[in-house]
Coordinates of N, CA, C and O in Angstrom, one line a residue:
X61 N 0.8 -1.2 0.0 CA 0.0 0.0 0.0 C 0.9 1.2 0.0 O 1.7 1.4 0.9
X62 N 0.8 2.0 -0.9 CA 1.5 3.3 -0.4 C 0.7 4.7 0.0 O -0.5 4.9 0.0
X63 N 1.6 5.4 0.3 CA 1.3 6.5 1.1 C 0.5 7.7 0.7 O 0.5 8.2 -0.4
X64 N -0.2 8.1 1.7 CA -1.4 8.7 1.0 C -0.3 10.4 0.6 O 0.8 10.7 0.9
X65 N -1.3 11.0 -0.1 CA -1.3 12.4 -0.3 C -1.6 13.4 -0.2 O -2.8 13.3 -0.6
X66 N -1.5 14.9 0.1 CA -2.5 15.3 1.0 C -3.6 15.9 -0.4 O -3.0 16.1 -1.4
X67 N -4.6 16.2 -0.5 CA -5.3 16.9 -2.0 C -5.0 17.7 -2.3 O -5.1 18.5 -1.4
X68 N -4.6 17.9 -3.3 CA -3.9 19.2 -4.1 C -5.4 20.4 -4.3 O -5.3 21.6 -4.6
X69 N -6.4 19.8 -4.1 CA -7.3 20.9 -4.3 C -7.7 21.5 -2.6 O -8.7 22.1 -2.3
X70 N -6.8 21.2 -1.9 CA -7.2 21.9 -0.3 C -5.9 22.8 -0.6 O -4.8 22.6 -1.2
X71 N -6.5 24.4 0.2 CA -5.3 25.1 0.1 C -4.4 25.6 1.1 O -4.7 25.4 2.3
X72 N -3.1 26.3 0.6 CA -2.3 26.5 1.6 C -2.6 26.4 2.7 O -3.7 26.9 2.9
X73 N -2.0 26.0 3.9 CA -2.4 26.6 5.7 C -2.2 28.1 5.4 O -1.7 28.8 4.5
X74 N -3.0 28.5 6.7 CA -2.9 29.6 7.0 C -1.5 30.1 7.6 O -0.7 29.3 8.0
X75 N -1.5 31.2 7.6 CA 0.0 31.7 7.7 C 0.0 32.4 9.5 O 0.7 32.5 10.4
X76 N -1.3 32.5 9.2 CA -1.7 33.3 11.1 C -1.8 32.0 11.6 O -1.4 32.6 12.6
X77 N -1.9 30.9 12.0 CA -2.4 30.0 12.4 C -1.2 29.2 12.7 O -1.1 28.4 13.7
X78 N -0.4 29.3 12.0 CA 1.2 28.5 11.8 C 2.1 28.7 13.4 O 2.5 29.8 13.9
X79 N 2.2 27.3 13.9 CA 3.1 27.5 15.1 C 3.9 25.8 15.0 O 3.4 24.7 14.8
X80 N 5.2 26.2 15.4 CA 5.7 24.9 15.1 C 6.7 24.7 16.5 O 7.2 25.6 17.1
X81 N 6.9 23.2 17.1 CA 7.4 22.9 18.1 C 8.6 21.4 18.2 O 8.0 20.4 18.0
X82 N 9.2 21.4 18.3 CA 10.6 20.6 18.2 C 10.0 19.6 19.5 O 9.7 20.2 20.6
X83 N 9.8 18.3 19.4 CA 9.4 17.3 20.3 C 10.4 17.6 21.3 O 11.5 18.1 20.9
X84 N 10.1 17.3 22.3 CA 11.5 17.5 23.3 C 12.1 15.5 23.8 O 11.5 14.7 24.6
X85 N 12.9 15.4 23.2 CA 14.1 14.5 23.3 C 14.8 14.3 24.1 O 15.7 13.5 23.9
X86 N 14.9 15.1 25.2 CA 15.8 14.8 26.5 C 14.6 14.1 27.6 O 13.4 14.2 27.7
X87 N 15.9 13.5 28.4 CA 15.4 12.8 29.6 C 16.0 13.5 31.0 O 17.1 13.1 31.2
X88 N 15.7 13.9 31.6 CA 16.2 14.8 32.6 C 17.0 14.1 33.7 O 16.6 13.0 34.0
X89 N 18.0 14.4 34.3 CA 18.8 13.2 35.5 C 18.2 13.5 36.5 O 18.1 14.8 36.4
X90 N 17.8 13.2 37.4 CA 17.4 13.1 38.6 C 18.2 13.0 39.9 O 19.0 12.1 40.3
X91 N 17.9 14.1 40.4 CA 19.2 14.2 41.9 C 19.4 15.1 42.3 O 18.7 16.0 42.0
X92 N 20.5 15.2 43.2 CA 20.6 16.6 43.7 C 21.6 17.3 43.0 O 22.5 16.6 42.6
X93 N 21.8 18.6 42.7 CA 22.9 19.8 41.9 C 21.8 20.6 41.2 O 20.7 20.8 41.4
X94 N 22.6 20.9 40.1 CA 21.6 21.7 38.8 C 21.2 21.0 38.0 O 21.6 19.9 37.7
X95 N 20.2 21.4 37.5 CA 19.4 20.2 36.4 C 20.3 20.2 35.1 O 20.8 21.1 34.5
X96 N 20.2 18.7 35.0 CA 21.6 18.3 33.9 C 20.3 17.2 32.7 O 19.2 16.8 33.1
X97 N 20.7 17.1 31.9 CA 19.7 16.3 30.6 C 20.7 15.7 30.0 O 21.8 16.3 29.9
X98 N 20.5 14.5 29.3 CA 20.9 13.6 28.4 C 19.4 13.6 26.6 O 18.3 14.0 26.4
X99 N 20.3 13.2 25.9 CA 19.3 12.7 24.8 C 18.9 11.5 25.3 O 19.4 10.7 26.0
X100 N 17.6 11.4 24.6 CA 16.5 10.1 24.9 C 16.8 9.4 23.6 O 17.1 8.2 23.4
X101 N 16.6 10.4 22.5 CA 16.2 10.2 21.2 C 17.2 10.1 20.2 O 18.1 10.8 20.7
X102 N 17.7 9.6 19.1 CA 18.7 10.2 18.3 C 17.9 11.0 17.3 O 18.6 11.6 16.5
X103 N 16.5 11.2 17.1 CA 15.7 12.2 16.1 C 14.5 12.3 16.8 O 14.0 11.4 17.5
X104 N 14.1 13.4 16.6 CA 12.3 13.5 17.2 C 11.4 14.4 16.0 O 11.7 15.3 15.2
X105 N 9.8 13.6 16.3 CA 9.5 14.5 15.0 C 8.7 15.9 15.5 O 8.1 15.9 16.6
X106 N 8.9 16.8 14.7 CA 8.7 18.0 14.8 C 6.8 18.5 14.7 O 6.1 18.5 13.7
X107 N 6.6 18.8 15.5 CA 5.1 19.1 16.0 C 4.9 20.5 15.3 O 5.5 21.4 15.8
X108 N 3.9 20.6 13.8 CA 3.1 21.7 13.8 C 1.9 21.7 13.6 O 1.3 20.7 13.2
X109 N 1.3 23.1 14.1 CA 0.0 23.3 14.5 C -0.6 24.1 13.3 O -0.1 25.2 13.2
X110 N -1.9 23.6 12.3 CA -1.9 24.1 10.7 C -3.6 24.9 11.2 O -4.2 24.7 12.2
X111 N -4.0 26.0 10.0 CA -5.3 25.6 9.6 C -5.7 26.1 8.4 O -5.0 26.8 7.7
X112 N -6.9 25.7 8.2 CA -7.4 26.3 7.1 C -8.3 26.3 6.7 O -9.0 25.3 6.9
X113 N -9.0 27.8 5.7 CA -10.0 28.0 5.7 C -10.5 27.7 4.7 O -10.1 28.2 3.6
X114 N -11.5 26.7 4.9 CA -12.4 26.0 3.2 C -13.8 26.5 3.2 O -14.3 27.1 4.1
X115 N -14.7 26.2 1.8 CA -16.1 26.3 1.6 C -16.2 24.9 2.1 O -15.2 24.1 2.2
X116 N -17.9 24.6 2.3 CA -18.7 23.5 2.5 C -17.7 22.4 1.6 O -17.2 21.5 2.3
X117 N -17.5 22.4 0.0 CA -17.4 21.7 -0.6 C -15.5 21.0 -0.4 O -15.2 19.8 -0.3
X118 N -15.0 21.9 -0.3 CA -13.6 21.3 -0.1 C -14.0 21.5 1.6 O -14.4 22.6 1.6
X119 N -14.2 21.1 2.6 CA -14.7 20.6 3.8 C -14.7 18.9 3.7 O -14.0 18.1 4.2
X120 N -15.9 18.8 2.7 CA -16.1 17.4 2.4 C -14.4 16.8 2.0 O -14.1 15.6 2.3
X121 N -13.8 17.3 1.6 CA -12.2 16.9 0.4 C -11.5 17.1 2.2 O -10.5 16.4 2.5
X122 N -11.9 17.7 3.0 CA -10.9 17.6 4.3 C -10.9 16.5 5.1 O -9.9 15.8 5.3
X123 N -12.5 16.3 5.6 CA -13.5 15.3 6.0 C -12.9 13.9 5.4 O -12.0 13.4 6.1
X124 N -13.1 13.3 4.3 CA -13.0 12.3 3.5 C -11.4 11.7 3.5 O -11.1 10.5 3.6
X125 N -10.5 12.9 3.5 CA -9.0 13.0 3.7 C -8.4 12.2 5.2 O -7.6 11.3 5.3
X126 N -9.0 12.8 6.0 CA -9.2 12.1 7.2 C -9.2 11.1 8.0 O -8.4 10.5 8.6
X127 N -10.9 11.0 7.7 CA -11.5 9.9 8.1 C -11.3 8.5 7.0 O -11.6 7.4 7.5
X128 N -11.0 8.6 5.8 CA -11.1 7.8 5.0 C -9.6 7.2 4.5 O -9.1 6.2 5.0
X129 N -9.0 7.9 3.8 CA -7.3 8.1 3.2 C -6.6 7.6 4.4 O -6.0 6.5 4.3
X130 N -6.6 8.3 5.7 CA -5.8 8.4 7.0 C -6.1 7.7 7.7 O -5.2 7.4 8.5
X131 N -7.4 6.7 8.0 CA -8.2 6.2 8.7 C -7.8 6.6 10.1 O -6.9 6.1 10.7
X132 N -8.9 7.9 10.5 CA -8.9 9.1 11.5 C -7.6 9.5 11.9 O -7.3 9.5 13.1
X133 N -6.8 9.8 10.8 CA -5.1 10.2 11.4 C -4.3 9.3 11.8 O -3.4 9.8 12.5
X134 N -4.3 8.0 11.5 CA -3.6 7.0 11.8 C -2.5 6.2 11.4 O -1.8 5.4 12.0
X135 N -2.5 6.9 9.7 CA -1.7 6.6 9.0 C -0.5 7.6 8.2 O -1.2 8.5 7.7
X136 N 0.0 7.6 8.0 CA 0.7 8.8 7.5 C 0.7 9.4 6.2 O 0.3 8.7 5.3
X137 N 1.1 10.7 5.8 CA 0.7 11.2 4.6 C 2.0 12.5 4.3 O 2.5 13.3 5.1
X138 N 2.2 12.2 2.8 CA 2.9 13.1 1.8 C 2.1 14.6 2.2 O 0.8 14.7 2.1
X139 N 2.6 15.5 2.6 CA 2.0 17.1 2.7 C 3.4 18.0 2.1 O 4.6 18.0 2.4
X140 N 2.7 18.7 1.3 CA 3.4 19.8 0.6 C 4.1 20.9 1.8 O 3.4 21.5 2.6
X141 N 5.7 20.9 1.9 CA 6.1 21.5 3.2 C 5.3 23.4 3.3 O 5.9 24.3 2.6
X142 N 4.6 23.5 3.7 CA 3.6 25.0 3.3 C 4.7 26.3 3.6 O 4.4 27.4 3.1
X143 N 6.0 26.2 4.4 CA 6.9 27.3 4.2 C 8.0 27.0 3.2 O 8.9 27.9 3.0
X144 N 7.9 25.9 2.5 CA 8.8 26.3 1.3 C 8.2 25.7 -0.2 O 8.7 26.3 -1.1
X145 N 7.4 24.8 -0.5 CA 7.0 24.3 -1.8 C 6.3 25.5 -2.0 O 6.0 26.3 -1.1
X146 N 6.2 25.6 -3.2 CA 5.9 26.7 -4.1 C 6.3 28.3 -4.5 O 5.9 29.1 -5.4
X147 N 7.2 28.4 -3.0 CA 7.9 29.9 -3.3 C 8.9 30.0 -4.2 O 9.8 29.2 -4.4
X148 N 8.8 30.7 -4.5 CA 10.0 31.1 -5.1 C 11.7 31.5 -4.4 O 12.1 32.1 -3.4
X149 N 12.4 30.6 -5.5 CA 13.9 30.8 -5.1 C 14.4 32.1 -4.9 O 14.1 32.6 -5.9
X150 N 14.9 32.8 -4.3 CA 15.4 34.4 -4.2 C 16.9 34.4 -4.2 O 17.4 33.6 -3.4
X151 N 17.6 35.3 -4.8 CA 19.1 35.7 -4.8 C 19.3 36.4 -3.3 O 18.3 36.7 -2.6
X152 N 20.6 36.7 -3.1 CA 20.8 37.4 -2.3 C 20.7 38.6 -1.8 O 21.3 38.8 -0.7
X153 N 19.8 39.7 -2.8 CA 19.2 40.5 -2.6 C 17.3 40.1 -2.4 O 16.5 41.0 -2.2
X154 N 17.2 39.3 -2.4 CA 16.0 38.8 -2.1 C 15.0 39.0 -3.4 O 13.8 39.2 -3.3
X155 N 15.7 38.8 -4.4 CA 14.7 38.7 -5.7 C 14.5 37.3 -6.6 O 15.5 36.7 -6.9
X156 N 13.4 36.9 -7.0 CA 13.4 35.7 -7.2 C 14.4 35.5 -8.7 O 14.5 36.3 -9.6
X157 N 14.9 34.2 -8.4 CA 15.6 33.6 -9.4 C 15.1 33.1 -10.6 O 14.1 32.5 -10.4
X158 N 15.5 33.2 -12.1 CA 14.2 33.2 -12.7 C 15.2 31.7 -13.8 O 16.3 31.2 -13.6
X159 N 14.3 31.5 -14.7 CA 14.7 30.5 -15.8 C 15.0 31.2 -16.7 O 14.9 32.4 -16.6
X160 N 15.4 30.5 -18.0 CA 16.1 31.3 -19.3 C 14.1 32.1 -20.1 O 14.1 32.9 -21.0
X161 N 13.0 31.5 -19.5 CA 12.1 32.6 -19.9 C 11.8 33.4 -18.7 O 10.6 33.3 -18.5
X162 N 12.2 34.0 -18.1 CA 11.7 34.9 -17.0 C 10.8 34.5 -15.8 O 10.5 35.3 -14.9
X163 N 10.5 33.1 -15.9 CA 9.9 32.4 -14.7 C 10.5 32.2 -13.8 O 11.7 31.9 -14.0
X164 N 10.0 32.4 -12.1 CA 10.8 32.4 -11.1 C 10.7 30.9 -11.3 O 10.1 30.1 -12.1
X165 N 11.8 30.7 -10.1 CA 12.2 29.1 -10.2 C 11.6 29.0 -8.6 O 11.8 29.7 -7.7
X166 N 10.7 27.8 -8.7 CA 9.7 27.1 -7.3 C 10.4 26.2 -7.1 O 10.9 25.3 -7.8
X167 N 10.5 26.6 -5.4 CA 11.1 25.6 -4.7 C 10.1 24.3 -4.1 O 9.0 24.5 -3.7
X168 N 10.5 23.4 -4.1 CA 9.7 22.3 -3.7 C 10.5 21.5 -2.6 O 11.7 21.2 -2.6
X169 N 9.4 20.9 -1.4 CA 9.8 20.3 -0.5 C 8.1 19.5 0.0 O 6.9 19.8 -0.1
X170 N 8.7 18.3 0.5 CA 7.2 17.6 1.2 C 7.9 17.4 2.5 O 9.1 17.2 2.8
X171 N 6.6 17.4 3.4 CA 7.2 16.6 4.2 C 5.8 15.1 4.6 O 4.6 14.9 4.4
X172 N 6.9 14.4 5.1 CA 6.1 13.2 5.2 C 5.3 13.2 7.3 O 5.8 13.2 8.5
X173 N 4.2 13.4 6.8 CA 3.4 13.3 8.6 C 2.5 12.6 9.0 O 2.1 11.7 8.3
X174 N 2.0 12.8 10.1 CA 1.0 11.9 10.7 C -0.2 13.2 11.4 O 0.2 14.3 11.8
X175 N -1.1 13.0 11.3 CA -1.8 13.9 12.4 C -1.7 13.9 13.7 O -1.9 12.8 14.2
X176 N -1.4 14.8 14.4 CA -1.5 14.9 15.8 C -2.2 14.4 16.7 O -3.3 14.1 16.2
X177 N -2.1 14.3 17.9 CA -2.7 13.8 19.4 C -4.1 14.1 19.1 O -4.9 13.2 19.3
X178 N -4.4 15.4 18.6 CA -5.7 16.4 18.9 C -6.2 15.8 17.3 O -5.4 15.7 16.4
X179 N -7.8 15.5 17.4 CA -8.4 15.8 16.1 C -8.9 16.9 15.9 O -9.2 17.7 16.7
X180 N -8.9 17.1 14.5 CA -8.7 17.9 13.6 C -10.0 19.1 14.4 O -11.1 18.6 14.5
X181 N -10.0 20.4 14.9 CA -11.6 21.2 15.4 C -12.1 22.1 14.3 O -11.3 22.4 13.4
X182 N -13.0 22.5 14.3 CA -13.7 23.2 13.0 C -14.6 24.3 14.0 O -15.2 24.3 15.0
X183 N -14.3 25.3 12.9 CA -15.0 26.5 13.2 C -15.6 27.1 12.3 O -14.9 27.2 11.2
X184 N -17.2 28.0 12.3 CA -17.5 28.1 11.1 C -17.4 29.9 11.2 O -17.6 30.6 12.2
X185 N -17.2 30.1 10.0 CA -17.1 31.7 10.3 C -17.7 32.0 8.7 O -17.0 32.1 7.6
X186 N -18.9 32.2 8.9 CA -20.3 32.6 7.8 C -20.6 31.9 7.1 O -21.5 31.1 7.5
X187 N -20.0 31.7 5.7 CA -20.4 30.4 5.1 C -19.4 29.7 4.5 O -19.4 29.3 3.3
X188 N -17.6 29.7 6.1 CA -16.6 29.2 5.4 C -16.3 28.2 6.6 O -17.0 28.5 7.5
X189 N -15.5 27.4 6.6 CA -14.6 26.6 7.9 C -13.7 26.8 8.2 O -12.7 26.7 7.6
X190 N -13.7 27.1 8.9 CA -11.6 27.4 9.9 C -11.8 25.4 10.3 O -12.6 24.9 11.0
X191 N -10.7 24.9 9.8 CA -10.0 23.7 10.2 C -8.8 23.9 11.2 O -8.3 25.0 11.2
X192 N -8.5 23.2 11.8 CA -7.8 23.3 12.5 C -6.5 22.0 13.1 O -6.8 21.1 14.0
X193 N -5.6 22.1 12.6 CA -5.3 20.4 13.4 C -3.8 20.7 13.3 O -3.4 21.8 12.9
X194 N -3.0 19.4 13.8 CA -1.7 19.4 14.3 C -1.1 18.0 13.7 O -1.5 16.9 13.9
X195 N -0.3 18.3 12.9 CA 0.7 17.5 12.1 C 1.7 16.7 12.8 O 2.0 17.5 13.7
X196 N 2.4 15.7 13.0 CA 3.6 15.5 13.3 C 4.3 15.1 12.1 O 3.9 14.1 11.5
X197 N 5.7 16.1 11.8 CA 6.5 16.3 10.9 C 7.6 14.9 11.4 O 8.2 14.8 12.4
X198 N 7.6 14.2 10.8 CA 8.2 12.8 10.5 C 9.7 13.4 10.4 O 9.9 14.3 9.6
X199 N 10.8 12.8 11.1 CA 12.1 13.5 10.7 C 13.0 12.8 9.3 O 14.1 13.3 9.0

């Protein structure tokens, strides 16, 4: 079986919404002095927190994604990395790098994740959804 993918017709996360957290990998020593830590882990995966705002119809494409593709977050999935696929390359004056026709050159990255602890919460705000959920970034 291979690995699912996230739909190319759901769009970017939100950019207000974006918070990201590094699993913590140490194990603490126990005793008396100053607190001293060891690694637990030789990698840990990296915890972000996504959302996004859909109509009714891509709702259903989030819904289906989910509960169906993921069987309720369970399984893991190809996601487009949302701070770097599709931007553009920039020089070091911060202007995009372009091809021999004038097209910037898009950068691309996936990353491979699982849904988080928390299922996915929904909020409706008139006649759109605020999604809500938390990824774990596979190292």
């Amino acid at each position: 079986m291979s690995t699912a993918t996230w739909p190319t017709s759901l769009p970017r996360p939100s950019r207000t919404s974006w918070q990201a957290q590094q699993d913590d990998g140490r194990v603490r020593r126990t005793g008396g002095g100053p607190p001293g830590y060891r690694r637990r882990f030789s990698s840990m995966a990296r915890m972000v927190s996504l959302s996004i705002n859909v109509p009714r119809s891509l709702k259903a494409v989030f819904d289906n994604f989910y509960a169906d593709t993921t069987a309720q977050g369970s399984t893991p999935f190809w996601m487009p990395d949302p701070t770097t696929d599709g931007w553009a390359l920039l020089d070091a004056q911060g202007k995009p790098v372009t091809d021999g026709t004038g097209r910037p050159i898009l950068l691309s990255a996936q990353w491979l994740c699982l849904f988080g602890d928390e299922t996915p919460i929904e909020t409706i705000q008139g006649v759109r959804f605020d999604i809500a959920f938390t990824v774990a970034v596979m190292p």
